[in-house]
mmCIF file of C-alpha atoms and ligand atoms in Angstrom:
data_model
loop_
_atom_site.group_PDB
_atom_site.id
_atom_site.type_symbol
_atom_site.label_atom_id
_atom_site.label_comp_id
_atom_site.label_asym_id
_atom_site.label_seq_id
_atom_site.Cartn_x
_atom_site.Cartn_y
_atom_site.Cartn_z
ATOM 1 C CA UNK A 773 188.287 74.176 105.129
ATOM 2 C CA UNK A 774 187.220 73.987 101.471
ATOM 3 C CA UNK A 775 183.937 75.889 101.379
ATOM 4 C CA UNK A 776 181.113 74.889 99.059
ATOM 5 C CA UNK A 777 178.853 76.662 101.558
ATOM 6 C CA UNK A 778 179.740 80.280 100.822
ATOM 7 C CA UNK A 779 177.453 81.817 98.209
ATOM 8 C CA UNK A 780 180.080 84.522 97.721
ATOM 9 C CA UNK A 781 182.373 85.433 94.831
ATOM 10 C CA UNK A 782 185.989 84.247 94.834
ATOM 11 C CA UNK A 783 188.310 87.031 96.062
ATOM 12 C CA UNK A 784 189.749 87.444 92.513
ATOM 13 C CA UNK A 785 186.302 88.524 91.305
ATOM 14 C CA UNK A 786 186.514 91.717 93.351
ATOM 15 C CA UNK A 787 188.253 94.399 91.315
ATOM 16 C CA UNK A 788 189.855 96.433 94.113
ATOM 17 C CA UNK A 789 191.661 98.954 91.888
ATOM 18 C CA UNK A 790 188.616 99.680 89.761
ATOM 19 C CA UNK A 791 186.217 100.006 92.688
ATOM 20 C CA UNK A 792 188.635 102.208 94.668
ATOM 21 C CA UNK A 793 189.207 104.427 91.653
ATOM 22 C CA UNK A 794 185.494 104.795 90.942
ATOM 23 C CA UNK A 795 184.774 105.547 94.626
ATOM 24 C CA UNK A 796 187.355 108.342 94.650
ATOM 25 C CA UNK A 797 186.083 109.798 91.375
ATOM 26 C CA UNK A 798 182.467 109.575 92.568
ATOM 27 C CA UNK A 799 182.985 111.372 95.871
ATOM 28 C CA UNK A 800 185.159 114.056 94.310
ATOM 29 C CA UNK A 801 182.653 114.704 91.524
ATOM 30 C CA UNK A 802 179.684 114.880 93.887
ATOM 31 C CA UNK A 803 180.545 115.418 97.589
ATOM 32 C CA UNK A 804 176.784 115.372 98.328
ATOM 33 C CA UNK A 805 177.042 111.573 98.292
ATOM 34 C CA UNK A 806 178.518 111.904 101.807
ATOM 35 C CA UNK A 807 175.239 113.316 103.073
ATOM 36 C CA UNK A 808 171.697 112.004 103.503
ATOM 37 C CA UNK A 809 169.548 111.861 100.416
ATOM 38 C CA UNK A 810 166.410 110.354 98.905
ATOM 39 C CA UNK A 811 165.294 107.105 100.544
ATOM 40 C CA UNK A 812 165.020 105.493 97.116
ATOM 41 C CA UNK A 813 168.713 106.019 96.398
ATOM 42 C CA UNK A 814 171.211 107.977 94.319
ATOM 43 C CA UNK A 815 169.352 109.765 91.509
ATOM 44 C CA UNK A 816 171.793 109.189 88.613
ATOM 45 C CA UNK A 817 171.887 105.441 89.257
ATOM 46 C CA UNK A 818 168.075 105.310 89.448
ATOM 47 C CA UNK A 819 167.993 107.104 86.078
ATOM 48 C CA UNK A 820 170.505 104.669 84.598
ATOM 49 C CA UNK A 821 168.526 101.635 85.778
ATOM 50 C CA UNK A 822 165.204 103.222 84.833
ATOM 51 C CA UNK A 823 166.489 103.601 81.263
ATOM 52 C CA UNK A 824 167.716 99.988 81.272
ATOM 53 C CA UNK A 825 164.288 98.707 82.339
ATOM 54 C CA UNK A 826 162.251 101.249 80.370
ATOM 55 C CA UNK A 827 160.549 102.781 83.446
ATOM 56 C CA UNK A 828 160.499 106.158 85.201
ATOM 57 C CA UNK A 829 163.417 106.530 87.669
ATOM 58 C CA UNK A 830 160.867 106.958 90.483
ATOM 59 C CA UNK A 831 159.908 103.295 89.954
ATOM 60 C CA UNK A 832 163.485 102.206 90.719
ATOM 61 C CA UNK A 833 164.236 101.863 94.428
ATOM 62 C CA UNK A 834 167.848 101.187 95.409
ATOM 63 C CA UNK A 835 168.096 99.215 98.618
ATOM 64 C CA UNK A 836 170.840 98.359 101.041
ATOM 65 C CA UNK A 837 171.539 95.032 99.313
ATOM 66 C CA UNK A 838 168.785 93.109 97.559
ATOM 67 C CA UNK A 839 167.897 91.263 100.742
ATOM 68 C CA UNK A 840 166.803 94.438 102.570
ATOM 69 C CA UNK A 841 164.489 95.252 99.680
ATOM 70 C CA UNK A 842 163.025 91.746 99.814
ATOM 71 C CA UNK A 843 162.204 92.311 103.497
ATOM 72 C CA UNK A 844 160.501 95.648 102.676
ATOM 73 C CA UNK A 845 158.566 94.072 99.804
ATOM 74 C CA UNK A 846 157.360 91.138 101.927
ATOM 75 C CA UNK A 847 156.227 93.485 104.722
ATOM 76 C CA UNK A 848 154.342 95.752 102.317
ATOM 77 C CA UNK A 849 152.643 92.919 100.468
ATOM 78 C CA UNK A 850 151.620 91.024 103.581
ATOM 79 C CA UNK A 851 150.155 94.240 105.049
ATOM 80 C CA UNK A 852 148.251 95.011 101.832
ATOM 81 C CA UNK A 853 147.105 91.486 100.976
ATOM 82 C CA UNK A 854 147.285 89.144 103.966
ATOM 83 C CA UNK A 855 147.384 85.552 102.785
ATOM 84 C CA UNK A 856 149.487 82.546 101.939
ATOM 85 C CA UNK A 857 152.944 83.023 100.439
ATOM 86 C CA UNK A 858 153.996 80.725 97.606
ATOM 87 C CA UNK A 859 157.676 79.854 97.183
ATOM 88 C CA UNK A 860 159.707 77.369 95.192
ATOM 89 C CA UNK A 861 160.860 74.327 97.096
ATOM 90 C CA UNK A 862 163.774 74.522 97.559
ATOM 91 C CA UNK A 863 164.326 78.285 97.796
ATOM 92 C CA UNK A 864 166.821 80.815 99.205
ATOM 93 C CA UNK A 865 166.892 80.319 102.978
ATOM 94 C CA UNK A 866 167.090 83.966 104.120
ATOM 95 C CA UNK A 867 163.714 85.041 102.667
ATOM 96 C CA UNK A 868 162.260 81.928 104.323
ATOM 97 C CA UNK A 869 163.604 83.231 107.639
ATOM 98 C CA UNK A 870 162.120 86.682 106.962
ATOM 99 C CA UNK A 871 158.737 85.113 106.208
ATOM 100 C CA UNK A 872 158.909 83.043 109.404
ATOM 101 C CA UNK A 873 159.623 86.226 111.408
ATOM 102 C CA UNK A 874 156.585 87.851 109.785
ATOM 103 C CA UNK A 875 154.452 84.861 110.801
ATOM 104 C CA UNK A 876 153.521 84.149 107.172
ATOM 105 C CA UNK A 877 152.007 80.855 106.074
ATOM 106 C CA UNK A 878 154.504 79.612 103.469
ATOM 107 C CA UNK A 879 153.417 77.127 100.815
ATOM 108 C CA UNK A 880 156.162 75.241 98.960
ATOM 109 C CA UNK A 881 155.707 74.659 95.211
ATOM 110 C CA UNK A 882 157.401 71.728 93.476
ATOM 111 C CA UNK A 883 160.246 72.226 91.001
ATOM 112 C CA UNK A 884 162.018 70.066 88.471
ATOM 113 C CA UNK A 885 164.888 70.614 86.052
ATOM 114 C CA UNK A 886 162.826 73.236 84.169
ATOM 115 C CA UNK A 887 162.258 75.224 87.368
ATOM 116 C CA UNK A 888 158.991 75.914 89.189
ATOM 117 C CA UNK A 889 156.128 73.623 88.187
ATOM 118 C CA UNK A 890 153.345 75.908 86.835
ATOM 119 C CA UNK A 891 150.723 73.214 87.517
ATOM 120 C CA UNK A 892 151.617 73.370 91.214
ATOM 121 C CA UNK A 893 151.253 77.175 91.028
ATOM 122 C CA UNK A 894 147.872 76.851 89.323
ATOM 123 C CA UNK A 895 146.617 74.388 91.957
ATOM 124 C CA UNK A 896 147.482 76.785 94.802
ATOM 125 C CA UNK A 897 145.919 79.721 92.959
ATOM 126 C CA UNK A 898 142.735 77.687 92.656
ATOM 127 C CA UNK A 899 142.740 77.086 96.431
ATOM 128 C CA UNK A 900 142.813 80.912 96.819
ATOM 129 C CA UNK A 901 143.925 83.229 99.620
ATOM 130 C CA UNK A 902 147.338 83.807 98.033
ATOM 131 C CA UNK A 903 149.233 86.951 99.020
ATOM 132 C CA UNK A 904 152.081 86.622 96.484
ATOM 133 C CA UNK A 905 154.655 84.380 94.814
ATOM 134 C CA UNK A 906 158.370 84.752 95.557
ATOM 135 C CA UNK A 907 160.494 83.201 92.797
ATOM 136 C CA UNK A 908 164.122 83.099 91.607
ATOM 137 C CA UNK A 909 163.650 82.027 87.981
ATOM 138 C CA UNK A 910 167.265 82.210 86.760
ATOM 139 C CA UNK A 911 170.207 80.184 88.164
ATOM 140 C CA UNK A 912 168.152 79.707 91.274
ATOM 141 C CA UNK A 913 169.606 79.738 94.751
ATOM 142 C CA UNK A 914 169.962 76.946 95.838
ATOM 143 C CA UNK A 915 169.245 74.663 92.869
ATOM 144 C CA UNK A 916 171.037 76.433 89.988
ATOM 145 C CA UNK A 917 167.938 75.711 87.861
ATOM 146 C CA UNK A 918 166.421 78.132 85.341
ATOM 147 C CA UNK A 919 162.716 78.426 84.528
ATOM 148 C CA UNK A 920 162.168 77.529 80.871
ATOM 149 C CA UNK A 921 160.750 80.183 78.486
ATOM 150 C CA UNK A 922 157.391 78.436 78.013
ATOM 151 C CA UNK A 923 156.945 78.044 81.760
ATOM 152 C CA UNK A 924 157.750 81.754 82.202
ATOM 153 C CA UNK A 925 154.891 82.627 79.863
ATOM 154 C CA UNK A 926 152.485 80.281 81.614
ATOM 155 C CA UNK A 927 153.463 81.554 85.052
ATOM 156 C CA UNK A 928 152.879 85.165 84.024
ATOM 157 C CA UNK A 929 149.505 84.294 82.455
ATOM 158 C CA UNK A 930 148.410 82.525 85.632
ATOM 159 C CA UNK A 931 149.534 85.379 87.891
ATOM 160 C CA UNK A 932 147.697 87.891 85.682
ATOM 161 C CA UNK A 933 144.520 85.789 85.513
ATOM 162 C CA UNK A 934 144.390 85.648 89.331
ATOM 163 C CA UNK A 935 145.782 89.151 89.990
ATOM 164 C CA UNK A 936 148.535 87.710 92.178
ATOM 165 C CA UNK A 937 151.723 89.806 92.645
ATOM 166 C CA UNK A 938 155.081 88.184 91.984
ATOM 167 C CA UNK A 939 158.548 89.057 93.263
ATOM 168 C CA UNK A 940 161.118 88.020 90.643
ATOM 169 C CA UNK A 941 164.456 87.884 92.457
ATOM 170 C CA UNK A 942 167.243 87.876 89.874
ATOM 171 C CA UNK A 943 170.703 88.566 91.274
ATOM 172 C CA UNK A 944 172.389 85.913 89.085
ATOM 173 C CA UNK A 945 170.865 86.482 85.623
ATOM 174 C CA UNK A 946 173.843 88.439 84.270
ATOM 175 C CA UNK A 947 176.325 85.889 85.617
ATOM 176 C CA UNK A 948 175.786 83.659 82.588
ATOM 177 C CA UNK A 949 178.580 81.455 81.217
ATOM 178 C CA UNK A 950 176.833 80.177 78.083
ATOM 179 C CA UNK A 951 173.458 79.991 76.338
ATOM 180 C CA UNK A 952 170.857 82.654 75.721
ATOM 181 C CA UNK A 953 169.042 84.569 78.439
ATOM 182 C CA UNK A 954 165.276 83.925 78.539
ATOM 183 C CA UNK A 955 162.970 86.954 78.940
ATOM 184 C CA UNK A 956 162.387 88.021 82.534
ATOM 185 C CA UNK A 957 158.933 87.563 84.062
ATOM 186 C CA UNK A 958 158.915 91.339 84.486
ATOM 187 C CA UNK A 959 159.395 91.907 80.747
ATOM 188 C CA UNK A 960 156.758 89.327 79.860
ATOM 189 C CA UNK A 961 154.185 90.758 82.248
ATOM 190 C CA UNK A 962 154.911 94.468 81.821
ATOM 191 C CA UNK A 963 155.653 95.375 85.448
ATOM 192 C CA UNK A 964 152.111 95.787 86.838
ATOM 193 C CA UNK A 965 152.099 92.642 88.963
ATOM 194 C CA UNK A 966 155.698 91.469 88.703
ATOM 195 C CA UNK A 967 158.352 93.326 90.688
ATOM 196 C CA UNK A 968 161.880 92.747 89.411
ATOM 197 C CA UNK A 969 164.717 92.701 91.945
ATOM 198 C CA UNK A 970 168.431 92.439 91.396
ATOM 199 C CA UNK A 971 171.710 93.530 92.885
ATOM 200 C CA UNK A 972 175.305 94.446 92.105
ATOM 201 C CA UNK A 973 176.547 91.911 94.666
ATOM 202 C CA UNK A 974 177.356 89.296 92.032
ATOM 203 C CA UNK A 975 178.388 91.624 89.204
ATOM 204 C CA UNK A 976 180.581 94.113 91.148
ATOM 205 C CA UNK A 977 180.951 93.191 94.846
ATOM 206 C CA UNK A 978 178.610 92.157 97.692
ATOM 207 C CA UNK A 979 180.233 94.544 100.189
ATOM 208 C CA UNK A 980 178.958 97.620 98.340
ATOM 209 C CA UNK A 981 175.374 96.602 99.308
ATOM 210 C CA UNK A 982 173.571 97.973 96.266
ATOM 211 C CA UNK A 983 170.327 96.238 95.327
ATOM 212 C CA UNK A 984 167.602 97.559 93.025
ATOM 213 C CA UNK A 985 163.879 97.033 92.628
ATOM 214 C CA UNK A 986 161.698 97.844 89.611
ATOM 215 C CA UNK A 987 158.268 98.424 91.123
ATOM 216 C CA UNK A 988 154.748 99.459 90.170
ATOM 217 C CA UNK A 989 154.563 103.223 90.953
ATOM 218 C CA UNK A 990 152.350 103.110 94.103
ATOM 219 C CA UNK A 991 154.407 100.297 95.631
ATOM 220 C CA UNK A 992 157.654 102.162 94.854
ATOM 221 C CA UNK A 993 156.432 105.156 96.887
ATOM 222 C CA UNK A 994 155.447 102.929 99.825
ATOM 223 C CA UNK A 995 158.738 101.026 99.823
ATOM 224 C CA UNK A 996 160.691 104.262 99.598
ATOM 225 C CA UNK A 997 158.778 105.570 102.642
ATOM 226 C CA UNK A 998 159.620 102.345 104.493
ATOM 227 C CA UNK A 999 163.295 102.794 103.596
ATOM 228 C CA UNK A 1000 163.289 106.372 104.936
ATOM 229 C CA UNK A 1001 161.898 105.271 108.289
ATOM 230 C CA UNK A 1002 164.350 102.340 108.485
ATOM 231 C CA UNK A 1003 167.688 103.868 107.449
ATOM 232 C CA UNK A 1004 166.931 107.437 106.175
ATOM 233 C CA UNK A 1005 168.828 106.813 102.934
ATOM 234 C CA UNK A 1006 170.860 103.917 101.536
ATOM 235 C CA UNK A 1007 174.680 104.098 101.114
ATOM 236 C CA UNK A 1008 175.064 106.847 98.482
ATOM 237 C CA UNK A 1009 178.833 106.541 98.253
ATOM 238 C CA UNK A 1010 178.682 102.977 96.971
ATOM 239 C CA UNK A 1011 175.690 103.721 94.728
ATOM 240 C CA UNK A 1012 177.618 106.620 93.187
ATOM 241 C CA UNK A 1013 180.616 104.296 92.805
ATOM 242 C CA UNK A 1014 178.461 101.855 90.839
ATOM 243 C CA UNK A 1015 177.170 104.721 88.729
ATOM 244 C CA UNK A 1016 180.716 105.906 87.993
ATOM 245 C CA UNK A 1017 181.790 102.356 87.068
ATOM 246 C CA UNK A 1018 178.907 102.101 84.578
ATOM 247 C CA UNK A 1019 179.454 105.665 83.296
ATOM 248 C CA UNK A 1020 183.052 104.964 82.329
ATOM 249 C CA UNK A 1021 182.113 101.771 80.464
ATOM 250 C CA UNK A 1022 183.799 99.419 82.950
ATOM 251 C CA UNK A 1023 180.755 97.364 83.958
ATOM 252 C CA UNK A 1024 180.637 94.985 80.982
ATOM 253 C CA UNK A 1025 184.403 94.278 80.781
ATOM 254 C CA UNK A 1026 184.517 93.649 84.524
ATOM 255 C CA UNK A 1027 181.493 91.362 84.299
ATOM 256 C CA UNK A 1028 183.114 89.443 81.444
ATOM 257 C CA UNK A 1029 186.198 88.945 83.628
ATOM 258 C CA UNK A 1030 184.021 87.668 86.514
ATOM 259 C CA UNK A 1031 182.218 85.320 84.130
ATOM 260 C CA UNK A 1032 185.557 83.856 83.034
ATOM 261 C CA UNK A 1033 186.694 83.242 86.609
ATOM 262 C CA UNK A 1034 183.411 81.641 87.617
ATOM 263 C CA UNK A 1035 182.933 79.646 84.420
ATOM 264 C CA UNK A 1036 186.225 77.878 85.202
ATOM 265 C CA UNK A 1037 184.877 77.022 88.664
ATOM 266 C CA UNK A 1038 181.531 75.796 87.293
ATOM 267 C CA UNK A 1039 183.425 73.600 84.815
ATOM 268 C CA UNK A 1040 185.685 72.278 87.588
ATOM 269 C CA UNK A 1041 182.623 71.420 89.705
ATOM 270 C CA UNK A 1042 180.698 69.648 86.932
ATOM 271 C CA UNK A 1043 183.852 67.835 85.788
ATOM 272 C CA UNK A 1044 184.716 66.651 89.301
ATOM 273 C CA UNK A 1045 181.132 65.518 89.982
ATOM 274 C CA UNK A 1046 181.106 63.466 86.771
ATOM 275 C CA UNK A 1047 184.492 61.928 87.498
ATOM 276 C CA UNK A 1048 183.808 61.164 91.179
ATOM 277 C CA UNK A 1049 180.072 60.584 91.390
ATOM 278 C CA UNK A 1050 178.925 59.728 87.858
ATOM 279 C CA UNK A 1051 176.204 57.065 88.080
ATOM 280 C CA UNK A 1052 176.008 57.371 91.897
ATOM 281 C CA UNK A 1053 174.379 60.792 92.347
ATOM 282 C CA UNK A 1054 172.564 63.348 90.158
ATOM 283 C CA UNK A 1055 172.987 67.119 89.949
ATOM 284 C CA UNK A 1056 171.796 70.225 88.118
ATOM 285 C CA UNK A 1057 173.915 71.639 85.259
ATOM 286 C CA UNK A 1058 173.568 75.436 85.455
ATOM 287 C CA UNK A 1059 174.556 77.735 82.591
ATOM 288 C CA UNK A 1060 175.377 80.447 85.124
ATOM 289 C CA UNK A 1061 175.116 81.538 88.730
ATOM 290 C CA UNK A 1062 176.864 80.091 91.760
ATOM 291 C CA UNK A 1063 175.229 76.770 92.656
ATOM 292 C CA UNK A 1064 174.861 73.104 91.838
ATOM 293 C CA UNK A 1065 172.156 71.060 93.554
ATOM 294 C CA UNK A 1066 173.134 67.464 94.198
ATOM 295 C CA UNK A 1067 170.788 64.569 94.943
ATOM 296 C CA UNK A 1068 173.166 62.518 97.043
ATOM 297 C CA UNK A 1069 171.193 59.331 97.542
ATOM 298 C CA UNK A 1070 172.354 59.549 101.188
ATOM 299 C CA UNK A 1071 171.563 61.606 104.288
ATOM 300 C CA UNK A 1072 173.030 65.095 103.819
ATOM 301 C CA UNK A 1073 173.238 65.993 107.522
ATOM 302 C CA UNK A 1074 175.247 62.909 108.308
ATOM 303 C CA UNK A 1075 177.540 63.527 105.310
ATOM 304 C CA UNK A 1076 178.047 67.160 106.356
ATOM 305 C CA UNK A 1077 179.265 66.186 109.836
ATOM 306 C CA UNK A 1078 181.846 63.817 108.393
ATOM 307 C CA UNK A 1079 182.777 66.220 105.551
ATOM 308 C CA UNK A 1080 183.489 69.074 107.962
ATOM 309 C CA UNK A 1081 185.724 66.780 110.005
ATOM 310 C CA UNK A 1082 187.559 66.059 106.726
ATOM 311 C CA UNK A 1083 187.865 69.774 105.807
ATOM 312 C CA UNK A 1084 184.967 70.315 103.364
ATOM 313 C CA UNK A 1085 181.732 72.167 103.999
ATOM 314 C CA UNK A 1086 178.451 72.702 102.108
ATOM 315 C CA UNK A 1087 174.836 73.542 102.957
ATOM 316 C CA UNK A 1088 172.405 70.690 103.438
ATOM 317 C CA UNK A 1089 169.350 70.709 101.228
ATOM 318 C CA UNK A 1090 166.841 70.759 104.084
ATOM 319 C CA UNK A 1091 167.882 74.342 104.980
ATOM 320 C CA UNK A 1092 166.137 75.514 101.797
ATOM 321 C CA UNK A 1093 162.700 74.058 102.480
ATOM 322 C CA UNK A 1094 160.027 75.759 104.606
ATOM 323 C CA UNK A 1095 159.065 72.390 106.139
ATOM 324 C CA UNK A 1096 160.234 68.861 105.308
ATOM 325 C CA UNK A 1097 162.333 68.147 102.211
ATOM 326 C CA UNK A 1098 165.875 68.110 100.911
ATOM 327 C CA UNK A 1099 167.182 65.645 103.504
ATOM 328 C CA UNK A 1100 169.160 63.763 100.857
ATOM 329 C CA UNK A 1101 170.285 66.828 98.868
ATOM 330 C CA UNK A 1102 173.086 69.366 99.072
ATOM 331 C CA UNK A 1103 173.786 72.834 97.712
ATOM 332 C CA UNK A 1104 177.343 73.071 96.466
ATOM 333 C CA UNK A 1105 178.481 76.641 95.735
ATOM 334 C CA UNK A 1106 181.315 76.681 93.204
ATOM 335 C CA UNK A 1107 181.744 80.489 93.290
ATOM 336 C CA UNK A 1108 184.212 80.783 96.149
ATOM 337 C CA UNK A 1109 186.704 77.892 96.114
ATOM 338 C CA UNK A 1110 189.463 77.706 93.487
ATOM 339 C CA UNK A 1111 189.190 75.113 90.673
ATOM 340 C CA UNK A 1112 191.915 73.019 92.394
ATOM 341 C CA UNK A 1113 190.042 73.164 95.728
ATOM 342 C CA UNK A 1114 186.825 72.218 93.963
ATOM 343 C CA UNK A 1115 188.530 69.117 92.531
ATOM 344 C CA UNK A 1116 189.870 68.142 95.900
ATOM 345 C CA UNK A 1117 186.682 68.922 97.816
ATOM 346 C CA UNK A 1118 184.491 66.836 95.510
ATOM 347 C CA UNK A 1119 186.962 63.901 95.818
ATOM 348 C CA UNK A 1120 186.648 64.122 99.598
ATOM 349 C CA UNK A 1121 182.833 64.149 99.447
ATOM 350 C CA UNK A 1122 182.831 61.199 97.028
ATOM 351 C CA UNK A 1123 185.138 59.143 99.221
ATOM 352 C CA UNK A 1124 182.916 59.815 102.261
ATOM 353 C CA UNK A 1125 179.794 58.887 100.302
HETATM 354 C C1 PLP B 477 168.515 84.629 95.396
HETATM 355 C C2 PLP B 477 169.155 85.722 96.139
HETATM 356 N N1 PLP B 477 168.488 86.835 96.341
HETATM 357 C C3 PLP B 477 169.017 87.877 97.014
HETATM 358 C C4 PLP B 477 170.298 87.804 97.513
HETATM 359 C C5 PLP B 477 170.776 88.979 98.306
HETATM 360 O O1 PLP B 477 171.831 89.621 97.741
HETATM 361 P P1 PLP B 477 172.328 91.039 98.250
HETATM 362 O O2 PLP B 477 171.587 91.380 99.513
HETATM 363 O O3 PLP B 477 173.785 90.853 98.496
HETATM 364 O O4 PLP B 477 172.023 91.972 97.134
HETATM 365 C C6 PLP B 477 171.055 86.650 97.331
HETATM 366 C C7 PLP B 477 172.421 86.557 97.884
HETATM 367 O O5 PLP B 477 173.081 85.581 97.872
HETATM 368 C C8 PLP B 477 170.473 85.577 96.631
HETATM 369 O O6 PLP B 477 171.120 84.414 96.418
#
């Protein structure tokens, strides 16, 4: 099966030697990482990330993968400010499932090629009763789109004017193949209302399960308390491994290597789409991340059934909407398959279409 479904890095992205070496060095240097510790994570890594974001280390909470932190954040916010939850449509499916489990009323906001439509945000703010906005502004999962700089400013102004908290989920921002990074919402706003979340899943390895949150101080304390009662402390060994990898100056070179491997896959995907579907379908053209969003002009569920029988899989667009939507769209992940498989897989999809 050629998988365009897996939002995971290609096996070559995972630097086994480096990670193994850093893990050994980390545990030998500090055997305490084999014990329990602070619920907010391994101190030296919190200090490192605090310095990167210009905040006190106590405002950094390391979570067991970014997704666990998202669940904590949603639970805290919905308890503090019950109300409607605004999300991009489409958006990452797992947070949608978390929100459904919490019984939240989820309101989809329209997007276009420039990302979330700030007018749609403004309209919902005017209706009122908003708990928070969950957004993935850079190389969004599933669309691959990036919120433009002027929309970032407008979004932050609107959130501040209405006092509405925002969760900026940014696991892909550093996985950039070209172009200049726009400022984060967190930087633009100053970190009072906007929580920034990211993870080392895409820049080191997903199996280490190290996510991080940059939080307003009172919320950091509450989320840390929630972490303690859920899992006592997060996996210190892998957090210390990340710290060691950064300490020895290996993070950037390794990231550059990952970018090279994934850039080739992004290029293979965009090239194959143009060759096979040019003029028949439309798609996003991301400067980074893992995903391309394709408007198929045909039913995605029906295509998926036939594609899987022919050895190709993807995720249908409707999985990324809280209600109706996306029935004629697909998320194609280019991160996992090889460039040759991407070529072949897109040819198969085009012939079925
Ligand atoms: C937008 C987004 N947020 C969060 C995550 C969670 O990442 P992790 O829990 O591996 O840190 C993912 C993973 O694919 C993602 O795409």
